[in-house]
Coordinates of C-alpha atoms (C1' of nucleotides) in Angstrom, one line a residue:
Chain A
X10 CA 137.7 106.9 62.9
X11 CA 135.9 109.4 65.2
X12 CA 133.2 106.9 66.1
X13 CA 135.8 104.6 67.5
X14 CA 135.8 106.6 70.7
X15 CA 132.3 105.6 71.5
X16 CA 132.0 103.1 74.2
X17 CA 129.2 100.6 73.5
X18 CA 128.3 97.7 75.8
X19 CA 129.4 94.4 74.6
X20 CA 125.8 93.1 74.3
X21 CA 122.7 95.2 74.4
X22 CA 121.0 93.0 77.1
X23 CA 123.8 93.1 79.6
X24 CA 123.9 96.8 80.0
X25 CA 120.2 97.7 79.7
X26 CA 117.2 97.3 81.9
X27 CA 114.2 95.4 80.6
X28 CA 112.0 98.4 80.0
X29 CA 110.6 97.8 76.5
X30 CA 110.2 101.4 75.2
X31 CA 113.2 102.8 76.9
X32 CA 115.4 100.1 75.5
X33 CA 114.2 100.5 72.0
X34 CA 114.6 104.3 72.3
X35 CA 118.3 103.9 73.3
X36 CA 119.1 102.1 70.2
X37 CA 117.2 104.2 67.7
X38 CA 119.4 106.2 65.5
X39 CA 117.4 108.2 63.0
X40 CA 115.8 111.5 64.1
X41 CA 112.4 110.5 62.7
X42 CA 112.2 107.4 64.8
X43 CA 113.3 109.3 67.8
X44 CA 110.5 111.8 67.4
X45 CA 108.0 109.1 67.0
X46 CA 109.1 107.3 70.1
X47 CA 109.2 110.5 72.0
X48 CA 105.6 111.2 71.1
X49 CA 104.6 107.7 72.1
X50 CA 106.5 108.1 75.3
X51 CA 105.0 111.4 76.4
X52 CA 101.6 110.4 77.9
X53 CA 103.2 107.9 80.3
X54 CA 106.5 109.7 81.0
X55 CA 105.1 111.3 84.2
X56 CA 104.4 108.0 85.9
X57 CA 108.1 106.9 85.9
X58 CA 108.7 105.0 89.1
X59 CA 111.1 106.5 91.6
X60 CA 112.5 104.0 94.1
X61 CA 113.1 105.4 97.6
X62 CA 115.2 103.8 100.3
X63 CA 117.8 101.1 100.0
X64 CA 118.1 99.1 96.8
X65 CA 118.3 95.4 97.4
X66 CA 121.7 93.9 96.7
X67 CA 123.5 97.2 97.3
X68 CA 124.2 97.8 101.0
X69 CA 125.8 100.9 102.4
X70 CA 129.4 101.0 101.2
X71 CA 128.8 99.4 97.8
X72 CA 131.3 100.6 95.3
X73 CA 130.6 101.6 91.7
X74 CA 132.9 102.3 88.8
X75 CA 131.0 105.1 87.2
X76 CA 127.6 106.9 86.9
X77 CA 126.4 104.4 84.3
X78 CA 126.8 101.5 86.8
X79 CA 124.8 103.5 89.4
X80 CA 122.1 104.1 86.9
X81 CA 121.9 100.4 85.8
X82 CA 121.8 99.3 89.5
X83 CA 118.8 101.7 90.1
X84 CA 120.6 103.8 92.7
X85 CA 120.5 107.0 90.7
X86 CA 118.5 107.6 87.6
X87 CA 120.7 110.4 86.1
X88 CA 123.8 110.0 84.0
X89 CA 125.2 113.5 84.8
X90 CA 123.0 115.5 87.1
X91 CA 123.6 115.3 90.8
X92 CA 120.0 115.0 91.9
X93 CA 117.8 112.0 90.9
X94 CA 114.0 112.4 91.1
X95 CA 111.5 115.1 90.3
X96 CA 109.5 117.9 91.9
X97 CA 106.4 115.8 92.2
X98 CA 107.7 112.6 93.7
X99 CA 110.8 113.9 95.5
X100 CA 114.5 113.3 95.2
X101 CA 115.5 109.6 95.8
X102 CA 119.2 110.0 95.4
X103 CA 122.1 112.5 95.1
X104 CA 125.7 112.3 94.0
X105 CA 128.1 114.2 96.2
X106 CA 131.3 114.9 94.3
X107 CA 132.2 118.3 95.4
X108 CA 131.3 119.8 92.0
X109 CA 129.9 123.0 93.6
X110 CA 132.3 125.3 95.5
X111 CA 129.7 126.0 98.2
X112 CA 129.4 122.4 99.2
X113 CA 130.6 121.1 102.6
X114 CA 130.9 117.5 103.6
X115 CA 131.1 116.7 107.3
X116 CA 130.3 113.0 106.9
X117 CA 127.1 112.6 108.9
X118 CA 126.0 116.1 107.8
X119 CA 126.3 117.3 104.2
X120 CA 125.7 120.8 102.9
X121 CA 124.7 120.2 99.4
X122 CA 124.3 122.9 96.8
X123 CA 121.3 122.7 94.4
X124 CA 121.9 122.8 90.7
X125 CA 121.6 125.4 88.0
X126 CA 123.3 128.6 87.1
X127 CA 126.7 127.1 86.5
X128 CA 129.0 127.4 83.6
X129 CA 129.5 123.8 82.5
X130 CA 133.1 124.5 81.4
X131 CA 134.5 126.3 84.4
X132 CA 132.1 125.1 87.1
X133 CA 131.7 128.6 88.4
X134 CA 128.3 130.1 89.0
X135 CA 127.3 132.6 86.3
X136 CA 123.7 133.3 87.5
X137 CA 121.3 132.8 90.4
X138 CA 119.9 129.3 91.1
X139 CA 116.2 128.8 91.1
X140 CA 114.4 126.7 93.7
X141 CA 111.7 125.7 91.1
X142 CA 114.4 124.0 89.0
X143 CA 113.2 120.4 89.1
X144 CA 116.1 118.9 91.0
X145 CA 116.1 121.6 93.7
X146 CA 112.3 121.3 94.0
X147 CA 112.7 117.5 94.3
X148 CA 114.9 118.0 97.4
X149 CA 112.4 120.4 98.9
X150 CA 109.7 117.7 98.3
X151 CA 111.8 115.1 100.1
X152 CA 112.3 117.5 103.0
X153 CA 108.5 118.3 103.2
X154 CA 107.6 114.6 103.2
X155 CA 110.5 113.2 105.2
X156 CA 111.6 110.9 102.3
X157 CA 115.0 109.2 102.6
X158 CA 117.6 110.3 100.1
X159 CA 120.3 107.9 99.0
X160 CA 123.7 109.6 99.2
X161 CA 126.4 108.5 96.7
X162 CA 129.8 110.0 97.1
X163 CA 132.1 110.3 94.1
X164 CA 135.8 110.7 93.8
X165 CA 136.8 114.4 94.0
X166 CA 138.9 115.3 91.0
X167 CA 141.2 118.2 90.8
X168 CA 138.5 120.6 89.6
X169 CA 136.5 119.9 92.7
X170 CA 137.5 120.6 96.3
X171 CA 138.5 117.7 98.4
X172 CA 136.4 115.9 101.0
X173 CA 138.0 113.4 103.4
X174 CA 134.8 111.3 103.0
X175 CA 135.1 110.9 99.3
X176 CA 136.2 107.5 97.9
X177 CA 139.6 107.4 96.3
X178 CA 138.1 106.2 93.0
X179 CA 134.7 105.8 91.4
X180 CA 131.5 106.1 93.5
X181 CA 130.3 104.7 96.8
X182 CA 126.8 104.3 98.2
X183 CA 126.9 105.9 101.6
X184 CA 123.4 105.1 102.9
X185 CA 120.2 107.1 103.6
X186 CA 120.0 110.7 104.7
X187 CA 117.1 113.1 105.4
X188 CA 116.8 116.6 104.1
X189 CA 116.6 118.6 107.3
X190 CA 116.4 122.2 105.9
X191 CA 117.2 124.4 103.0
X192 CA 118.0 128.1 102.5
X193 CA 119.4 130.5 99.9
X194 CA 122.7 132.2 100.3
X195 CA 125.2 134.2 98.3
X196 CA 127.6 131.7 96.8
X197 CA 131.4 132.3 96.7
X198 CA 131.0 133.2 93.0
X199 CA 128.6 136.1 93.8
X200 CA 125.4 134.5 92.8
X201 CA 122.5 133.1 94.8
X202 CA 122.7 129.3 95.5
X203 CA 120.2 127.1 97.3
X204 CA 121.6 124.8 99.9
X205 CA 120.3 121.7 101.6
X206 CA 121.3 120.3 104.9
X207 CA 121.3 116.5 104.8
X208 CA 121.6 114.4 108.0
X209 CA 122.4 110.7 108.0
X210 CA 119.7 108.4 109.1
X211 CA 121.0 105.8 111.5
X212 CA 119.7 102.2 111.8
X213 CA 117.4 102.4 114.8
X214 CA 116.5 106.0 114.4
X215 CA 112.8 106.4 114.1
X216 CA 111.3 109.1 111.9
X217 CA 108.3 109.7 114.1
X218 CA 108.5 109.5 117.9
X219 CA 105.3 107.4 118.2
X220 CA 106.4 104.9 115.6
X221 CA 106.6 101.3 116.9
X222 CA 104.0 99.9 114.7
X223 CA 104.3 96.4 113.2
X224 CA 105.3 96.6 109.6
X225 CA 102.3 94.6 108.5
X226 CA 101.5 95.8 105.0
X227 CA 103.8 94.6 102.3
X228 CA 101.9 96.1 99.4
X229 CA 103.3 99.5 100.2
X230 CA 106.9 98.3 100.6
X231 CA 109.3 100.2 98.3
X232 CA 111.2 97.4 96.7
X233 CA 112.5 94.3 98.2
X234 CA 113.8 94.9 101.8
X235 CA 117.4 94.1 102.5
X236 CA 117.6 91.5 105.4
X237 CA 119.5 93.6 107.9
X238 CA 117.7 96.9 107.6
X239 CA 114.1 96.3 108.6
X240 CA 113.9 99.4 110.7
X241 CA 115.1 101.6 107.9
X242 CA 112.7 100.0 105.5
X243 CA 109.9 100.8 108.0
X244 CA 110.8 104.4 108.0
X245 CA 110.8 104.4 104.3
X246 CA 107.5 102.7 104.1
X247 CA 105.9 105.1 106.6
X248 CA 106.9 108.0 104.4
X249 CA 105.6 106.3 101.3
X250 CA 102.2 105.7 102.7
X251 CA 101.8 109.3 103.7
X252 CA 103.1 110.2 100.3
X253 CA 100.5 108.1 98.5
X254 CA 97.6 109.6 100.6
X255 CA 98.9 113.2 100.2
X256 CA 99.1 112.7 96.4
X257 CA 95.4 111.8 96.3
X258 CA 94.5 115.2 97.7
X259 CA 97.3 117.3 96.2
X260 CA 98.1 118.3 99.8
X261 CA 94.6 119.8 100.3
X262 CA 93.4 119.4 103.9
X263 CA 90.6 116.9 104.1
X264 CA 89.0 119.1 106.8
X265 CA 89.3 122.6 105.5
X266 CA 90.6 122.2 101.9
X267 CA 93.7 124.4 102.5
X268 CA 97.0 123.4 100.9
X269 CA 99.9 125.2 102.4
X270 CA 102.1 126.8 99.7
X271 CA 105.8 127.3 100.2
X272 CA 108.4 128.0 97.5
X273 CA 109.2 124.7 96.0
X274 CA 105.8 123.1 96.5
X275 CA 102.7 122.4 98.6
X276 CA 102.8 121.0 102.1
X277 CA 100.4 118.8 104.1
X278 CA 100.8 116.3 106.9
X279 CA 99.9 112.6 107.2
X280 CA 97.7 112.3 110.3
X281 CA 97.0 108.9 111.8
X282 CA 93.4 108.4 112.9
X283 CA 94.3 105.8 115.5
X284 CA 97.7 106.5 116.9
X285 CA 100.7 104.4 116.2
X286 CA 102.4 102.3 118.8
X287 CA 101.7 102.2 122.5
X288 CA 99.0 102.2 123.6
X289 CA 96.8 102.6 120.5
X290 CA 98.5 100.2 118.1
X291 CA 97.0 101.8 115.1
X292 CA 98.3 100.4 111.8
X293 CA 100.3 102.5 109.4
X294 CA 98.0 102.1 106.4
X295 CA 96.1 104.5 104.2
X296 CA 92.9 103.4 105.8
X297 CA 94.2 104.9 109.1
X298 CA 95.7 108.1 107.6
X299 CA 94.3 111.5 106.8
X300 CA 95.8 114.3 104.7
X301 CA 95.6 117.4 106.9
X302 CA 96.9 120.9 107.2
X303 CA 99.1 121.5 110.3
X304 CA 96.3 123.3 112.1
X305 CA 93.7 120.6 111.6
X306 CA 96.3 118.0 112.4
X307 CA 96.9 119.5 115.8
X308 CA 93.1 119.9 116.3
X309 CA 92.5 116.3 115.4
X310 CA 95.4 114.9 117.4
X311 CA 94.2 116.8 120.5
X312 CA 90.5 116.1 120.1
X313 CA 89.4 119.6 119.2
X314 CA 87.7 117.9 116.2
X315 CA 86.6 114.4 115.6
X316 CA 84.6 112.4 113.0
X317 CA 81.3 110.7 113.0
X318 CA 80.7 107.4 111.1
X319 CA 79.2 109.6 108.3
X320 CA 82.5 111.5 108.3
X321 CA 81.0 114.7 109.5
X322 CA 83.7 116.9 111.1
X323 CA 82.6 117.7 114.6
X324 CA 83.7 120.6 116.9
X325 CA 84.3 119.0 120.3
X326 CA 83.6 122.2 122.2
X327 CA 80.1 122.8 120.8
X328 CA 79.3 119.2 119.7
X329 CA 78.2 120.7 116.4
X330 CA 79.1 119.5 112.9
X331 CA 81.4 122.0 111.2
X332 CA 81.8 120.3 107.8
X333 CA 82.1 117.1 105.9
X334 CA 85.4 115.3 105.5
X335 CA 86.7 115.4 101.9
X336 CA 87.4 111.8 100.7
X337 CA 89.1 110.8 97.5
X338 CA 87.6 107.9 95.6
X339 CA 90.7 105.7 96.2
X340 CA 90.8 106.5 99.9
X341 CA 89.0 103.9 101.9
X342 CA 88.8 105.1 105.5
X343 CA 88.4 102.4 108.2
X344 CA 85.5 103.5 110.4
X345 CA 86.8 101.3 113.2
X346 CA 89.7 103.7 113.5
X347 CA 87.4 106.7 113.3
X348 CA 85.4 105.3 116.1
X349 CA 88.5 104.5 118.2
X350 CA 89.6 108.1 117.8
X351 CA 86.2 109.5 118.6
X352 CA 85.9 107.4 121.8
X353 CA 89.3 108.8 123.0
X354 CA 87.8 112.3 122.9
X355 CA 84.1 112.0 123.8
X356 CA 82.6 111.1 127.1
X357 CA 79.9 108.6 126.0
Chain B
dG120 C1' 146.3 118.2 82.6
dG121 C1' 143.0 120.6 79.2
dG122 C1' 139.9 120.3 75.5
dC123 C1' 136.8 118.1 72.7
dC124 C1' 132.9 115.7 71.8
dC125 C1' 129.8 112.0 72.6
dG126 C1' 126.5 110.5 75.9
dC127 C1' 121.8 109.8 78.2
dA128 C1' 117.7 110.9 81.3
dG129 C1' 114.4 113.9 82.3
dG130 C1' 111.7 118.1 81.9
dG131 C1' 109.7 121.9 79.1
Chain C
dC192 C1' 111.7 118.7 69.4
dC193 C1' 114.6 121.7 72.6
dC194 C1' 117.8 122.2 76.6
dT195 C1' 120.4 121.2 80.8
dG196 C1' 123.1 118.5 84.0
dC197 C1' 128.2 117.4 90.5
dG198 C1' 130.3 112.4 83.0
dG199 C1' 133.7 110.4 80.9
dG200 C1' 136.7 108.6 77.3
dC201 C1' 140.2 109.8 74.4
dC202 C1' 143.5 112.8 71.9
dC203 C1' 147.0 116.0 72.3

DNA sequence: GGGCCCGCAGGG
DNA sequence: CCCTGCGGGCCC
């Protein structure tokens, strides 16, 4: 019997997550039913949640037998692909198993090759990689927004080159990294590959120099926080709040309307109205955050522009209004913080 | 070990 | 639906 190869879980419930439609979809067999469910699934498929940061119950060092276990645990959404996530929300996890010849694993630093352009049988590159491929663009998005990426190392088999950091069997969760930079280069097979430099985030490392704010808003927490990693969760949460605000504006600056375009996506910055930490103690909440282009971020942080209570944008040099702040309907801006910022930069 | 084929999630 | 992707089990 050919079908006797197939590995099925002992009971449907134990191996599958409780996500109604997805569960049903998994067990549909006829093509017609699949198409129907696919159509039903389409309108909501873009809002699939992507979990950033640590996953509760799976501390750094947690072992996994295979990719399926990683998927069920929620550490990595893909069954085969190395990059989990999408271009819009960012990459939440990668699997490092040396599958690409241009990879390099230095432990705390990983040079990770993007996907695409590979012959699935030989593993060699047979064409150029594209940055707009969703997985590659997802890593760019994580870089632009400072999102933490879960790194999972897999056993390196004979086809892959060896890394001393790879587990001897299965997969191992190795903690959170940030995407520091990316670039294109000619791969060893003679085709362009995109590469990403990932640097391990240490407990105690802060993502922004000014960040000493109390982690006071639990509604933006990304999943249940593991007990021993509160600092890490705060970093994650900061990124996520900026992520939410930026998404309201599609990275368009609230002052000038510009969205910086780079290959792989749009860029904007989350600017705190009332500074975080000493001595301002501004909260890290959407009500205290603006989505700005880098130029207006610098102008705002240094008092070259400030806001009135009517959210007019004021030029500090001339004292004249130069525009109206753009505000999304979901974005409630706390005027107390606006006043605090204004009083830092005006004489009376 | 190589080859085959079955697999699923996500994006187009 | 199609296709791709740093799987994986099993046969030989």
